[in-house]
Amino acid sequence: MRALSLFSNVGFGEFYFKNLGIDVVFANEIISERCALYSKFHPKTRCIHGDISHPKWRDLIIKSCLTYHEPIDLVVATPPCQGMSGANALKKPDDIRNKLIVYALEVFNTIGAKYMLIENVPNMPHTFINYEGSVVQISNFVKQNLRKDFNASFSVLDAKNFGTAQSRKRSICLISKNEMWQHPKPLESVLTLRDVISHLPSLQNGEHSSIPWHFAPNHNENHVKWMSATPEGETAFNNTKDYPQKDGRRIKGFMTTYKRMHWSKPAPTVTMTNGSISSQNNVHPKDPRVLSIRELLCVCGLPEDCLDKFAHLQLDGSYQYDYKPNFIRKVIGEIFLPKMSYSILNTLPRNSFF
């Protein structure tokens, strides 16, 4: 089966596609640095760098698929989710990020693919967009603009139920002919943070280990002090002393910030601000720091050594990295989790087209 990947990020979500007999022939990504890293992970895939909302690049994607020597069977689309919040749903129906689904569906219909998988935040189906002068929910837009005999099914799935030690709820839309494609059923067991990162050594603030990509950022000393006094699973706002403060006064904030994770639970959703102690649910269960990049790979269900080829051991025992940590943290924060995508694609009706 041949696939087109839209809004591909760096291709983390496609790590296990080959195990299902799915060959991603073309990909599209708007950010050049991400497109370049995608090509290093998937050198046999042509990654088209360009904005799908621009006719030039959309036409190039369509032409590439239509002139390929074999038909494209599957489109996987994971558009940016920042505009999909409930607050934006009716206030900003013209948010270009939300309308990317319009262009993705146009590509799907035009190239004649048999299946489409759309992944986004849980609120995606209920988000409103402005289409041809009318405000319409995305779920209704999709259903109303499919080819004849094609159907769309929406469901919210949580990655923790599909072999990943991270609770990340996503809206999954499956498009196929005659409602043939079913959402996967949850697994019985759930991985915890302890299951996937406890083998990695403890780190203190700013400390580097002998393992590639396993190092702690240099955090604000006050943040480290507050988190050192915070028990597992708690927020520093609940501390009787050493709580978040400014000029001796408690500061206000969400109870999900300055918060440690639980060893015995999956990690909370990894966001693009996963490098900040003051952001949501980011702090290691034991150490007063955020998760290292290597630990993040583990909680995303990726091979923990998948970035090792971009780390170069120096004579002094340190590592030189090809990519800045903040760049890697951001692409991890926008990942389509690979084991979740594997479980979804594993329910494709194989008898028809494999």
Short mmCIF file of N, CA and C in Angstrom, two decimals, residues 189-296:
data_model
loop_
_atom_site.label_atom_id
_atom_site.label_comp_id
_atom_site.label_asym_id
_atom_site.label_seq_id
_atom_site.Cartn_x
_atom_site.Cartn_y
_atom_site.Cartn_z
N SER A 189 -3.64 -3.77 28.86
CA SER A 189 -2.60 -3.28 29.77
C SER A 189 -2.19 -1.85 29.40
N VAL A 190 -1.71 -1.12 30.41
CA VAL A 190 -1.27 0.26 30.23
C VAL A 190 0.16 0.40 30.76
N LEU A 191 1.04 0.99 29.97
CA LEU A 191 2.42 1.21 30.40
C LEU A 191 2.50 2.44 31.29
N THR A 192 3.37 2.39 32.29
CA THR A 192 3.58 3.51 33.19
C THR A 192 4.91 4.20 32.88
N LEU A 193 5.08 5.36 33.49
CA LEU A 193 6.35 6.07 33.34
C LEU A 193 7.51 5.23 33.85
N ARG A 194 7.29 4.53 34.96
CA ARG A 194 8.34 3.66 35.51
C ARG A 194 8.73 2.58 34.51
N ASP A 195 7.76 2.04 33.79
CA ASP A 195 8.03 0.97 32.83
C ASP A 195 9.02 1.41 31.74
N VAL A 196 8.96 2.68 31.35
CA VAL A 196 9.71 3.08 30.16
C VAL A 196 10.93 3.96 30.41
N ILE A 197 11.04 4.60 31.59
CA ILE A 197 12.21 5.48 31.79
C ILE A 197 13.02 5.17 33.05
N SER A 198 12.59 4.24 33.88
CA SER A 198 13.30 4.01 35.15
C SER A 198 14.69 3.43 34.94
N HIS A 199 14.97 2.91 33.75
CA HIS A 199 16.31 2.35 33.48
C HIS A 199 17.34 3.44 33.22
N LEU A 200 16.89 4.66 32.99
CA LEU A 200 17.82 5.76 32.72
C LEU A 200 18.26 6.42 34.02
N PRO A 201 19.53 6.82 34.12
CA PRO A 201 20.04 7.36 35.39
C PRO A 201 19.41 8.69 35.77
N SER A 202 19.37 8.93 37.08
CA SER A 202 18.88 10.18 37.63
C SER A 202 19.79 11.33 37.18
N LEU A 203 19.20 12.51 37.04
CA LEU A 203 19.95 13.70 36.64
C LEU A 203 19.56 14.88 37.53
N GLN A 204 20.53 15.68 37.85
CA GLN A 204 20.26 16.92 38.56
C GLN A 204 20.29 18.09 37.58
N ASN A 205 19.98 19.26 38.06
CA ASN A 205 19.86 20.43 37.19
C ASN A 205 21.11 20.65 36.36
N GLY A 206 20.96 20.70 35.03
CA GLY A 206 22.07 20.96 34.12
C GLY A 206 23.04 19.81 33.94
N GLU A 207 22.77 18.65 34.52
CA GLU A 207 23.70 17.53 34.47
C GLU A 207 23.59 16.76 33.15
N HIS A 208 24.75 16.34 32.64
CA HIS A 208 24.81 15.51 31.44
C HIS A 208 25.24 14.10 31.83
N SER A 209 24.71 13.12 31.15
CA SER A 209 25.09 11.72 31.39
C SER A 209 25.98 11.25 30.25
N SER A 210 26.38 10.00 30.30
CA SER A 210 27.20 9.40 29.24
C SER A 210 26.33 8.82 28.13
N ILE A 211 25.02 9.05 28.22
CA ILE A 211 24.07 8.51 27.25
C ILE A 211 23.60 9.64 26.34
N PRO A 212 23.62 9.43 25.02
CA PRO A 212 23.19 10.50 24.11
C PRO A 212 21.77 10.98 24.39
N TRP A 213 21.57 12.28 24.34
CA TRP A 213 20.28 12.93 24.50
C TRP A 213 19.67 12.75 25.90
N HIS A 214 20.46 12.24 26.85
CA HIS A 214 19.97 12.13 28.22
C HIS A 214 20.73 13.13 29.08
N PHE A 215 20.21 14.35 29.10
CA PHE A 215 20.80 15.42 29.90
C PHE A 215 19.69 16.34 30.37
N ALA A 216 19.96 17.03 31.46
CA ALA A 216 18.95 17.93 32.06
C ALA A 216 19.24 19.37 31.65
N PRO A 217 18.22 20.12 31.27
CA PRO A 217 18.43 21.54 30.97
C PRO A 217 18.86 22.30 32.22
N ASN A 218 19.37 23.49 32.01
CA ASN A 218 19.69 24.39 33.13
C ASN A 218 18.43 25.16 33.50
N HIS A 219 17.81 24.76 34.60
CA HIS A 219 16.57 25.40 35.03
C HIS A 219 16.83 26.57 35.97
N ASN A 220 15.85 27.41 36.11
CA ASN A 220 15.87 28.50 37.08
C ASN A 220 16.07 27.92 38.48
N GLU A 221 16.98 28.50 39.25
CA GLU A 221 17.29 27.95 40.57
C GLU A 221 16.08 27.92 41.49
N ASN A 222 15.23 28.92 41.42
CA ASN A 222 14.02 28.91 42.24
C ASN A 222 13.11 27.76 41.85
N HIS A 223 12.98 27.51 40.55
CA HIS A 223 12.14 26.40 40.09
C HIS A 223 12.66 25.07 40.63
N VAL A 224 13.98 24.92 40.60
CA VAL A 224 14.58 23.69 41.12
C VAL A 224 14.32 23.57 42.62
N LYS A 225 14.44 24.66 43.34
CA LYS A 225 14.19 24.66 44.79
C LYS A 225 12.74 24.26 45.08
N TRP A 226 11.80 24.86 44.36
CA TRP A 226 10.39 24.57 44.61
C TRP A 226 10.07 23.11 44.27
N MET A 227 10.62 22.61 43.18
CA MET A 227 10.31 21.24 42.78
C MET A 227 11.01 20.22 43.68
N SER A 228 12.15 20.59 44.25
CA SER A 228 12.84 19.68 45.17
C SER A 228 12.00 19.42 46.42
N ALA A 229 11.13 20.36 46.74
CA ALA A 229 10.27 20.22 47.92
C ALA A 229 8.90 19.65 47.57
N THR A 230 8.69 19.29 46.31
CA THR A 230 7.38 18.84 45.85
C THR A 230 7.33 17.32 45.73
N PRO A 231 6.36 16.67 46.36
CA PRO A 231 6.26 15.20 46.28
C PRO A 231 5.82 14.74 44.88
N GLU A 232 6.02 13.48 44.62
CA GLU A 232 5.59 12.87 43.36
C GLU A 232 4.09 13.08 43.13
N GLY A 233 3.74 13.47 41.92
CA GLY A 233 2.34 13.64 41.55
C GLY A 233 1.71 14.93 42.04
N GLU A 234 2.48 15.78 42.73
CA GLU A 234 1.93 17.01 43.29
C GLU A 234 2.46 18.24 42.56
N THR A 235 1.81 19.36 42.80
CA THR A 235 2.26 20.64 42.28
C THR A 235 2.90 21.44 43.40
N ALA A 236 3.88 22.25 43.04
CA ALA A 236 4.56 23.07 44.05
C ALA A 236 3.62 24.09 44.67
N PHE A 237 2.49 24.36 44.04
CA PHE A 237 1.53 25.30 44.62
C PHE A 237 0.94 24.75 45.92
N ASN A 238 1.02 23.44 46.12
CA ASN A 238 0.49 22.84 47.35
C ASN A 238 1.52 22.77 48.47
N ASN A 239 2.74 23.18 48.21
CA ASN A 239 3.77 23.15 49.25
C ASN A 239 3.47 24.17 50.35
N THR A 240 3.79 23.79 51.58
CA THR A 240 3.60 24.73 52.70
C THR A 240 4.73 25.76 52.73
N LYS A 241 5.87 25.38 52.18
CA LYS A 241 6.96 26.33 51.98
C LYS A 241 7.66 25.96 50.67
N ASP A 242 8.54 26.81 50.21
CA ASP A 242 9.19 26.61 48.91
C ASP A 242 8.15 26.42 47.81
N TYR A 243 7.17 27.30 47.81
CA TYR A 243 6.13 27.30 46.78
C TYR A 243 6.45 28.43 45.77
N PRO A 244 5.85 28.40 44.58
CA PRO A 244 6.09 29.47 43.60
C PRO A 244 5.73 30.84 44.16
N GLN A 245 6.69 31.74 44.15
CA GLN A 245 6.47 33.05 44.75
C GLN A 245 7.28 34.11 44.03
N LYS A 246 6.89 35.34 44.26
CA LYS A 246 7.61 36.48 43.74
C LYS A 246 7.59 37.58 44.79
N ASP A 247 8.76 38.05 45.13
CA ASP A 247 8.89 39.07 46.17
C ASP A 247 8.24 38.62 47.48
N GLY A 248 8.38 37.32 47.77
CA GLY A 248 7.86 36.78 49.02
C GLY A 248 6.38 36.46 49.01
N ARG A 249 5.69 36.68 47.93
CA ARG A 249 4.26 36.42 47.84
C ARG A 249 3.97 35.26 46.90
N ARG A 250 3.03 34.43 47.32
CA ARG A 250 2.61 33.34 46.44
C ARG A 250 2.12 33.89 45.10
N ILE A 251 2.50 33.23 44.04
CA ILE A 251 1.95 33.60 42.74
C ILE A 251 0.83 32.61 42.40
N LYS A 252 -0.07 33.04 41.55
CA LYS A 252 -1.19 32.19 41.16
C LYS A 252 -0.85 31.49 39.86
N GLY A 253 -1.44 30.32 39.68
CA GLY A 253 -1.20 29.57 38.45
C GLY A 253 -2.06 28.34 38.39
N PHE A 254 -2.06 27.70 37.23
CA PHE A 254 -2.82 26.46 37.08
C PHE A 254 -2.19 25.35 37.91
N MET A 255 -3.02 24.49 38.46
CA MET A 255 -2.53 23.41 39.31
C MET A 255 -1.84 22.30 38.51
N THR A 256 -1.82 22.44 37.20
CA THR A 256 -1.07 21.49 36.36
C THR A 256 0.35 21.98 36.08
N THR A 257 0.68 23.18 36.59
CA THR A 257 2.03 23.70 36.36
C THR A 257 2.89 23.47 37.61
N TYR A 258 4.21 23.54 37.42
CA TYR A 258 5.15 23.21 38.50
C TYR A 258 4.74 21.86 39.11
N LYS A 259 4.47 20.89 38.27
CA LYS A 259 3.89 19.63 38.77
C LYS A 259 4.72 18.42 38.35
N ARG A 260 4.90 17.53 39.34
CA ARG A 260 5.59 16.27 39.08
C ARG A 260 4.64 15.23 38.48
N MET A 261 5.21 14.34 37.71
CA MET A 261 4.45 13.21 37.18
C MET A 261 4.43 12.07 38.20
N HIS A 262 3.63 11.03 37.90
CA HIS A 262 3.55 9.82 38.74
C HIS A 262 4.38 8.70 38.11
N TRP A 263 5.15 8.00 38.92
CA TRP A 263 5.85 6.81 38.42
C TRP A 263 4.87 5.74 37.96
N SER A 264 3.76 5.61 38.68
CA SER A 264 2.85 4.49 38.45
C SER A 264 1.76 4.78 37.43
N LYS A 265 1.88 5.90 36.71
CA LYS A 265 0.90 6.26 35.68
C LYS A 265 1.61 6.59 34.38
N PRO A 266 0.88 6.59 33.27
CA PRO A 266 1.48 7.09 32.03
C PRO A 266 1.80 8.57 32.18
N ALA A 267 2.73 9.05 31.38
CA ALA A 267 3.02 10.48 31.39
C ALA A 267 1.81 11.26 30.88
N PRO A 268 1.60 12.47 31.39
CA PRO A 268 0.57 13.32 30.78
C PRO A 268 0.96 13.69 29.35
N THR A 269 0.07 14.35 28.65
CA THR A 269 0.34 14.74 27.27
C THR A 269 1.61 15.57 27.17
N VAL A 270 2.50 15.16 26.30
CA VAL A 270 3.73 15.91 26.04
C VAL A 270 3.40 17.05 25.08
N THR A 271 3.68 18.28 25.49
CA THR A 271 3.40 19.45 24.67
C THR A 271 4.70 20.04 24.12
N MET A 272 4.57 21.10 23.32
CA MET A 272 5.76 21.73 22.76
C MET A 272 6.57 22.47 23.82
N THR A 273 5.97 22.74 24.99
CA THR A 273 6.69 23.42 26.07
C THR A 273 7.20 22.42 27.10
N ASN A 274 7.55 21.22 26.62
CA ASN A 274 7.98 20.15 27.53
C ASN A 274 9.33 20.42 28.19
N GLY A 275 10.01 21.49 27.80
CA GLY A 275 11.30 21.80 28.41
C GLY A 275 11.21 22.77 29.57
N SER A 276 9.99 23.15 29.95
CA SER A 276 9.81 24.17 30.99
C SER A 276 9.16 23.58 32.24
N ILE A 277 9.79 23.76 33.38
CA ILE A 277 9.23 23.32 34.66
C ILE A 277 7.90 24.02 34.94
N SER A 278 7.79 25.28 34.52
CA SER A 278 6.60 26.06 34.84
C SER A 278 5.43 25.78 33.90
N SER A 279 5.63 24.92 32.91
CA SER A 279 4.53 24.57 32.02
C SER A 279 3.82 23.33 32.57
N GLN A 280 2.93 22.75 31.79
CA GLN A 280 2.00 21.75 32.32
C GLN A 280 2.58 20.35 32.45
N ASN A 281 2.52 19.80 33.67
CA ASN A 281 2.80 18.38 33.93
C ASN A 281 4.12 17.90 33.33
N ASN A 282 5.17 18.67 33.52
CA ASN A 282 6.44 18.38 32.84
C ASN A 282 7.53 17.79 33.73
N VAL A 283 7.36 17.78 35.03
CA VAL A 283 8.49 17.50 35.92
C VAL A 283 8.63 16.01 36.23
N HIS A 284 9.86 15.55 36.18
CA HIS A 284 10.22 14.16 36.47
C HIS A 284 9.66 13.74 37.83
N PRO A 285 9.25 12.47 38.00
CA PRO A 285 8.68 12.04 39.29
C PRO A 285 9.63 12.16 40.48
N LYS A 286 10.94 12.10 40.21
CA LYS A 286 11.91 12.11 41.31
C LYS A 286 12.83 13.32 41.27
N ASP A 287 13.42 13.59 40.12
CA ASP A 287 14.40 14.67 39.99
C ASP A 287 13.70 16.02 39.79
N PRO A 288 14.31 17.11 40.23
CA PRO A 288 13.72 18.44 40.04
C PRO A 288 14.05 19.01 38.66
N ARG A 289 13.52 18.37 37.63
CA ARG A 289 13.82 18.75 36.25
C ARG A 289 12.72 18.22 35.34
N VAL A 290 12.73 18.68 34.10
CA VAL A 290 11.84 18.11 33.10
C VAL A 290 12.45 16.81 32.58
N LEU A 291 11.70 16.06 31.80
CA LEU A 291 12.23 14.85 31.20
C LEU A 291 13.32 15.20 30.18
N SER A 292 14.33 14.36 30.12
CA SER A 292 15.34 14.52 29.08
C SER A 292 14.74 14.17 27.73
N ILE A 293 15.41 14.54 26.67
CA ILE A 293 14.91 14.22 25.33
C ILE A 293 14.84 12.72 25.14
N ARG A 294 15.81 11.99 25.67
CA ARG A 294 15.78 10.53 25.54
C ARG A 294 14.57 9.96 26.28
N GLU A 295 14.27 10.49 27.44
CA GLU A 295 13.08 10.05 28.18
C GLU A 295 11.80 10.38 27.41
N LEU A 296 11.77 11.53 26.76
CA LEU A 296 10.60 11.89 25.96
C LEU A 296 10.39 10.90 24.82
#
